[in-house]
C-alpha atoms as a PDB file:
ATOM      1  CA  MET A   1     -54.772  -6.135-127.461  1.00  0.00           C
ATOM      2  CA  ALA A   2     -56.105  -9.524-128.241  1.00  0.00           C
ATOM      3  CA  THR A   3     -57.857  -9.568-124.815  1.00  0.00           C
ATOM      4  CA  ASP A   4     -59.345  -6.242-125.239  1.00  0.00           C
ATOM      5  CA  GLU A   5     -60.764  -7.314-128.765  1.00  0.00           C
ATOM      6  CA  ASN A   6     -62.275 -10.528-126.991  1.00  0.00           C
ATOM      7  CA  ILE A   7     -63.901  -8.669-124.307  1.00  0.00           C
ATOM      8  CA  ASN A   8     -65.531  -6.354-126.862  1.00  0.00           C
ATOM      9  CA  LYS A   9     -66.660  -9.172-128.968  1.00  0.00           C
ATOM     10  CA  LEU A  10     -68.173 -10.934-125.852  1.00  0.00           C
ATOM     11  CA  ARG A  11     -69.638  -7.821-124.600  1.00  0.00           C
ATOM     12  CA  LEU A  12     -71.297  -7.344-128.088  1.00  0.00           C
ATOM     13  CA  LYS A  13     -72.593 -10.979-127.864  1.00  0.00           C
ATOM     14  CA  ARG A  14     -73.829 -10.043-124.382  1.00  0.00           C
ATOM     15  CA  SER A  15     -75.667  -7.192-125.580  1.00  0.00           C
ATOM     16  CA  THR A  16     -77.320  -9.026-128.315  1.00  0.00           C
ATOM     17  CA  LEU A  17     -78.353 -11.652-125.846  1.00  0.00           C
ATOM     18  CA  ARG A  18     -79.802  -9.087-123.381  1.00  0.00           C
ATOM     19  CA  SER A  19     -81.808  -7.620-126.356  1.00  0.00           C
ATOM     20  CA  LYS A  20     -83.123 -11.191-126.951  1.00  0.00           C
ATOM     21  CA  VAL A  21     -83.945 -11.571-123.342  1.00  0.00           C
ATOM     22  CA  THR A  22     -85.798  -8.074-123.377  1.00  0.00           C
ATOM     23  CA  ARG A  23     -87.777  -9.210-126.226  1.00  0.00           C
ATOM     24  CA  LEU A  24     -88.785 -12.646-124.839  1.00  0.00           C
ATOM     25  CA  THR A  25     -89.708 -10.935-121.759  1.00  0.00           C
ATOM     26  CA  GLY A  26     -92.126  -8.527-123.473  1.00  0.00           C
ATOM     27  CA  LYS A  27     -93.707 -11.639-125.287  1.00  0.00           C
ATOM     28  CA  LEU A  28     -94.006 -13.245-121.927  1.00  0.00           C
ATOM     29  CA  ASN A  29     -95.953 -10.399-120.637  1.00  0.00           C
ATOM     30  CA  ASN A  30     -98.377 -10.599-123.706  1.00  0.00           C
ATOM     31  CA  ALA A  31     -98.436 -14.311-124.235  1.00  0.00           C
ATOM     32  CA  ASP A  32    -101.703 -15.335-125.720  1.00  0.00           C
ATOM     33  CA  GLY A  33    -102.014 -18.996-124.758  1.00  0.00           C
ATOM     34  CA  ILE A  34    -100.461 -21.606-122.432  1.00  0.00           C
ATOM     35  CA  ASP A  35     -98.565 -23.397-125.376  1.00  0.00           C
ATOM     36  CA  LYS A  36     -97.026 -20.024-126.472  1.00  0.00           C
ATOM     37  CA  ALA A  37     -96.139 -19.108-122.946  1.00  0.00           C
ATOM     38  CA  PHE A  38     -94.560 -22.611-122.333  1.00  0.00           C
ATOM     39  CA  PHE A  39     -92.421 -21.863-125.637  1.00  0.00           C
ATOM     40  CA  ASP A  40     -91.391 -18.499-124.662  1.00  0.00           C
ATOM     41  CA  VAL A  41     -90.220 -19.445-121.178  1.00  0.00           C
ATOM     42  CA  GLU A  42     -88.244 -22.365-122.623  1.00  0.00           C
ATOM     43  CA  GLN A  43     -86.646 -20.004-125.138  1.00  0.00           C
ATOM     44  CA  LEU A  44     -86.018 -17.363-122.320  1.00  0.00           C
ATOM     45  CA  GLU A  45     -84.477 -19.953-120.074  1.00  0.00           C
ATOM     46  CA  GLY A  46     -82.190 -21.242-122.827  1.00  0.00           C
ATOM     47  CA  THR A  47     -81.002 -17.631-123.657  1.00  0.00           C
ATOM     48  CA  VAL A  48     -80.483 -16.954-119.957  1.00  0.00           C
ATOM     49  CA  LYS A  49     -78.267 -19.762-119.810  1.00  0.00           C
ATOM     50  CA  ASP A  50     -76.357 -18.559-122.668  1.00  0.00           C
ATOM     51  CA  LEU A  51     -76.003 -15.104-121.295  1.00  0.00           C
ATOM     52  CA  LYS A  52     -74.635 -16.673-118.229  1.00  0.00           C
ATOM     53  CA  LEU A  53     -71.962 -18.406-119.931  1.00  0.00           C
ATOM     54  CA  VAL A  54     -70.861 -15.158-121.817  1.00  0.00           C
ATOM     55  CA  ASN A  55     -70.989 -13.386-118.561  1.00  0.00           C
ATOM     56  CA  GLU A  56     -68.591 -15.815-117.290  1.00  0.00           C
ATOM     57  CA  ALA A  57     -66.220 -15.550-120.223  1.00  0.00           C
ATOM     58  CA  ILE A  58     -66.192 -11.761-119.713  1.00  0.00           C
ATOM     59  CA  HIS A  59     -65.523 -11.926-116.022  1.00  0.00           C
ATOM     60  CA  ASP A  60     -62.633 -14.294-116.735  1.00  0.00           C
ATOM     61  CA  LEU A  61     -60.911 -11.583-118.788  1.00  0.00           C
ATOM     62  CA  ILE A  62     -61.578  -8.342-116.832  1.00  0.00           C
ATOM     63  CA  ASN A  63     -59.795  -6.761-113.799  1.00  0.00           C
ATOM     64  CA  ASP A  64     -60.963  -6.910-110.239  1.00  0.00           C
ATOM     65  CA  GLU A  65     -62.700  -3.435-110.093  1.00  0.00           C
ATOM     66  CA  ASP A  66     -64.680  -4.125-113.417  1.00  0.00           C
ATOM     67  CA  TYR A  67     -65.470  -7.750-112.281  1.00  0.00           C
ATOM     68  CA  GLU A  68     -67.068  -6.333-109.078  1.00  0.00           C
ATOM     69  CA  ARG A  69     -69.273  -3.666-111.119  1.00  0.00           C
ATOM     70  CA  ASP A  70     -70.111  -6.167-113.946  1.00  0.00           C
ATOM     71  CA  THR A  71     -71.163  -8.671-111.530  1.00  0.00           C
ATOM     72  CA  VAL A  72     -73.500  -6.613-109.517  1.00  0.00           C
ATOM     73  CA  ASP A  73     -75.013  -5.279-112.975  1.00  0.00           C
ATOM     74  CA  CYS A  74     -75.282  -8.778-114.125  1.00  0.00           C
ATOM     75  CA  GLU A  75     -77.017 -10.012-110.931  1.00  0.00           C
ATOM     76  CA  LYS A  76     -79.521  -7.169-111.326  1.00  0.00           C
ATOM     77  CA  CYS A  77     -80.406  -8.349-114.852  1.00  0.00           C
ATOM     78  CA  PHE A  78     -80.754 -12.067-113.865  1.00  0.00           C
ATOM     79  CA  ASP A  79     -83.044 -11.050-110.885  1.00  0.00           C
ATOM     80  CA  THR A  80     -85.432  -9.432-113.545  1.00  0.00           C
ATOM     81  CA  TYR A  81     -85.158 -12.389-115.804  1.00  0.00           C
ATOM     82  CA  LYS A  82     -86.039 -14.796-113.056  1.00  0.00           C
ATOM     83  CA  LEU A  83     -88.825 -12.817-111.873  1.00  0.00           C
ATOM     84  CA  ALA A  84     -90.384 -12.862-115.398  1.00  0.00           C
ATOM     85  CA  ILE A  85     -89.981 -16.410-115.530  1.00  0.00           C
ATOM     86  CA  PHE A  86     -91.547 -16.908-112.144  1.00  0.00           C
ATOM     87  CA  ASN A  87     -94.418 -14.461-112.992  1.00  0.00           C
ATOM     88  CA  THR A  88     -95.174 -16.493-116.366  1.00  0.00           C
ATOM     89  CA  LYS A  89     -95.000 -19.905-114.635  1.00  0.00           C
ATOM     90  CA  ARG A  90     -97.497 -18.530-112.025  1.00  0.00           C
ATOM     91  CA  LYS A  91     -99.948 -17.359-114.616  1.00  0.00           C
ATOM     92  CA  VAL A  92     -99.584 -20.512-116.643  1.00  0.00           C
ATOM     93  CA  SER A  93    -100.084 -22.566-113.532  1.00  0.00           C
ATOM     94  CA  ALA A  94    -103.234 -20.520-112.679  1.00  0.00           C
ATOM     95  CA  ASN A  95    -104.635 -21.149-116.167  1.00  0.00           C
ATOM     96  CA  ILE A  96    -103.892 -24.879-116.019  1.00  0.00           C
ATOM     97  CA  ASN A  97    -105.694 -25.099-112.660  1.00  0.00           C
ATOM     98  CA  ASN A  98    -108.888 -23.496-114.479  1.00  0.00           C
ATOM     99  CA  VAL A  99    -108.666 -25.814-117.473  1.00  0.00           C
ATOM    100  CA  SER A 100    -109.723 -29.491-116.797  1.00  0.00           C
ATOM    101  CA  SER A 101    -106.854 -32.060-117.442  1.00  0.00           C
ATOM    102  CA  SER A 102    -108.809 -33.507-120.247  1.00  0.00           C
ATOM    103  CA  GLU A 103    -109.097 -30.217-121.970  1.00  0.00           C
ATOM    104  CA  PHE A 104    -105.255 -29.440-121.638  1.00  0.00           C
ATOM    105  CA  SER A 105    -102.167 -31.449-121.730  1.00  0.00           C
ATOM    106  CA  PRO A 106     -98.818 -29.381-121.693  1.00  0.00           C
ATOM    107  CA  PRO A 107     -96.450 -30.357-124.397  1.00  0.00           C
ATOM    108  CA  SER A 108     -94.358 -33.426-123.653  1.00  0.00           C
ATOM    109  CA  ASN A 109     -90.964 -31.724-124.286  1.00  0.00           C
ATOM    110  CA  ILE A 110     -91.746 -28.976-121.691  1.00  0.00           C
ATOM    111  CA  ASN A 111     -90.621 -29.809-118.079  1.00  0.00           C
ATOM    112  CA  MET A 112     -91.768 -27.285-115.673  1.00  0.00           C
ATOM    113  CA  SER A 113     -89.382 -27.271-112.774  1.00  0.00           C
ATOM    114  CA  VAL A 114     -92.019 -25.882-110.455  1.00  0.00           C
ATOM    115  CA  LYS A 115     -95.707 -26.448-109.997  1.00  0.00           C
ATOM    116  CA  LEU A 116     -97.373 -23.961-107.854  1.00  0.00           C
ATOM    117  CA  PRO A 117     -99.932 -24.902-105.151  1.00  0.00           C
ATOM    118  CA  THR A 118    -103.731 -24.057-106.009  1.00  0.00           C
ATOM    119  CA  ILE A 119    -104.045 -22.131-102.838  1.00  0.00           C
ATOM    120  CA  LYS A 120    -104.135 -18.357-103.433  1.00  0.00           C
ATOM    121  CA  ILE A 121    -101.278 -16.269-101.638  1.00  0.00           C
ATOM    122  CA  ASN A 122    -102.092 -12.692-101.509  1.00  0.00           C
ATOM    123  CA  THR A 123     -99.205 -10.138-102.254  1.00  0.00           C
ATOM    124  CA  PHE A 124     -97.688  -8.868 -99.141  1.00  0.00           C
ATOM    125  CA  PHE A 125     -97.148  -4.993 -99.004  1.00  0.00           C
ATOM    126  CA  GLY A 126     -95.743  -4.718 -95.457  1.00  0.00           C
ATOM    127  CA  GLY A 127     -98.608  -4.273 -93.309  1.00  0.00           C
ATOM    128  CA  ILE A 128     -97.868  -5.835 -89.918  1.00  0.00           C
ATOM    129  CA  GLU A 129    -101.390  -6.994 -89.387  1.00  0.00           C
ATOM    130  CA  GLU A 130    -101.207  -8.754 -92.801  1.00  0.00           C
ATOM    131  CA  PHE A 131     -97.938 -10.451 -92.174  1.00  0.00           C
ATOM    132  CA  PRO A 132     -99.093 -13.522 -89.838  1.00  0.00           C
ATOM    133  CA  SER A 133    -101.640 -14.446 -92.528  1.00  0.00           C
ATOM    134  CA  PHE A 134     -99.414 -14.059 -95.443  1.00  0.00           C
ATOM    135  CA  TRP A 135     -96.562 -15.989 -93.674  1.00  0.00           C
ATOM    136  CA  GLU A 136     -98.589 -19.011 -92.996  1.00  0.00           C
ATOM    137  CA  ARG A 137     -99.725 -19.339 -96.506  1.00  0.00           C
ATOM    138  CA  PHE A 138     -96.386 -18.817 -97.753  1.00  0.00           C
ATOM    139  CA  ASN A 139     -94.894 -20.997 -95.397  1.00  0.00           C
ATOM    140  CA  SER A 140     -97.481 -23.789 -95.985  1.00  0.00           C
ATOM    141  CA  CYS A 141     -97.271 -23.539 -99.902  1.00  0.00           C
ATOM    142  CA  ILE A 142     -93.919 -22.639-100.680  1.00  0.00           C
ATOM    143  CA  ASP A 143     -91.218 -22.540 -97.744  1.00  0.00           C
ATOM    144  CA  SER A 144     -92.136 -25.933 -96.251  1.00  0.00           C
ATOM    145  CA  LYS A 145     -91.819 -27.681 -99.599  1.00  0.00           C
ATOM    146  CA  ALA A 146     -88.574 -29.801 -99.658  1.00  0.00           C
ATOM    147  CA  CYS A 147     -89.050 -30.333-103.519  1.00  0.00           C
ATOM    148  CA  LEU A 148     -88.241 -26.524-104.050  1.00  0.00           C
ATOM    149  CA  SER A 149     -84.766 -25.364-104.087  1.00  0.00           C
ATOM    150  CA  LEU A 150     -83.780 -22.271-101.917  1.00  0.00           C
ATOM    151  CA  VAL A 151     -83.482 -20.217-105.258  1.00  0.00           C
ATOM    152  CA  ASP A 152     -87.154 -21.070-106.271  1.00  0.00           C
ATOM    153  CA  LYS A 153     -88.358 -20.304-102.723  1.00  0.00           C
ATOM    154  CA  HIS A 154     -86.508 -16.916-102.946  1.00  0.00           C
ATOM    155  CA  ILE A 155     -88.010 -16.163-106.210  1.00  0.00           C
ATOM    156  CA  PHE A 156     -91.521 -17.073-105.250  1.00  0.00           C
ATOM    157  CA  LEU A 157     -91.260 -14.963-102.062  1.00  0.00           C
ATOM    158  CA  ARG A 158     -90.034 -11.955-104.086  1.00  0.00           C
ATOM    159  CA  GLY A 159     -92.899 -12.530-106.414  1.00  0.00           C
ATOM    160  CA  TYR A 160     -95.459 -12.013-103.694  1.00  0.00           C
ATOM    161  CA  LEU A 161     -93.873  -8.822-102.227  1.00  0.00           C
ATOM    162  CA  ASP A 162     -94.774  -5.386-103.124  1.00  0.00           C
ATOM    163  CA  GLY A 163     -94.798  -1.848-101.695  1.00  0.00           C
ATOM    164  CA  GLU A 164     -92.850  -1.503 -98.620  1.00  0.00           C
ATOM    165  CA  ALA A 165     -92.038  -5.057 -98.221  1.00  0.00           C
ATOM    166  CA  LYS A 166     -90.535  -5.107-101.426  1.00  0.00           C
ATOM    167  CA  ARG A 167     -88.447  -2.136-100.901  1.00  0.00           C
ATOM    168  CA  LEU A 168     -87.201  -3.765 -97.576  1.00  0.00           C
ATOM    169  CA  VAL A 169     -85.389  -6.693 -99.518  1.00  0.00           C
ATOM    170  CA  ASP A 170     -84.571  -4.849-102.740  1.00  0.00           C
ATOM    171  CA  GLY A 171     -81.001  -4.788-101.992  1.00  0.00           C
ATOM    172  CA  THR A 172     -80.606  -8.564-101.500  1.00  0.00           C
ATOM    173  CA  ASN A 173     -79.644 -10.860-104.319  1.00  0.00           C
ATOM    174  CA  VAL A 174     -81.903 -13.527-105.257  1.00  0.00           C
ATOM    175  CA  THR A 175     -79.706 -16.507-104.454  1.00  0.00           C
ATOM    176  CA  GLY A 176     -80.225 -19.583-102.286  1.00  0.00           C
ATOM    177  CA  ASP A 177     -77.682 -18.249 -99.950  1.00  0.00           C
ATOM    178  CA  THR A 178     -79.668 -15.136 -99.347  1.00  0.00           C
ATOM    179  CA  TYR A 179     -83.046 -16.578 -98.909  1.00  0.00           C
ATOM    180  CA  GLU A 180     -82.806 -17.085 -95.253  1.00  0.00           C
ATOM    181  CA  THR A 181     -81.617 -13.468 -94.804  1.00  0.00           C
ATOM    182  CA  THR A 182     -84.655 -12.225 -96.645  1.00  0.00           C
ATOM    183  CA  LYS A 183     -87.074 -14.084 -94.705  1.00  0.00           C
ATOM    184  CA  LYS A 184     -85.635 -12.938 -91.423  1.00  0.00           C
ATOM    185  CA  LEU A 185     -85.538  -9.242 -92.722  1.00  0.00           C
ATOM    186  CA  LEU A 186     -89.266  -9.762 -93.273  1.00  0.00           C
ATOM    187  CA  GLU A 187     -89.951 -11.452 -89.998  1.00  0.00           C
ATOM    188  CA  GLU A 188     -88.111  -8.824 -87.979  1.00  0.00           C
ATOM    189  CA  LYS A 189     -89.656  -5.888 -89.517  1.00  0.00           C
END
């Protein structure tokens, strides 16, 4: 009985954190300025870390069948959150590149983990004739960068896909382990 009560409390806490993430994600989509976007990304990343801890606590208490179902649900949520953070960082980076460095200096307590290149990478929709150009740019700007983790590369890749290309890889989780598989799916198609 105590375990059921603990699970219910943790699920309530998770629901509250997911609501906060949804609210923060909405704020990111409507961010007015660079400083506000930095702040909202920082808040969202902290809340996502808290949410991950609550998910792990829940997973420690539930049975195997519920664990599998819950894990899949959690991964879908985290993919959405990571994509929102990625898109915001991409917008902020584009804005920073448009403002001279003398006019803008990011807050000193904000540490962006990824600095996007200034080369524009067009969204890939799945057209075979567009793939070589897309892939060369993506490879040059993102894939070949040793300073980026596989997860970051995977998030970037997903951020540049739409239409048929996005549908092709939708069933693949965004993790470092599945990055090579996702690339192979796109290259083979």
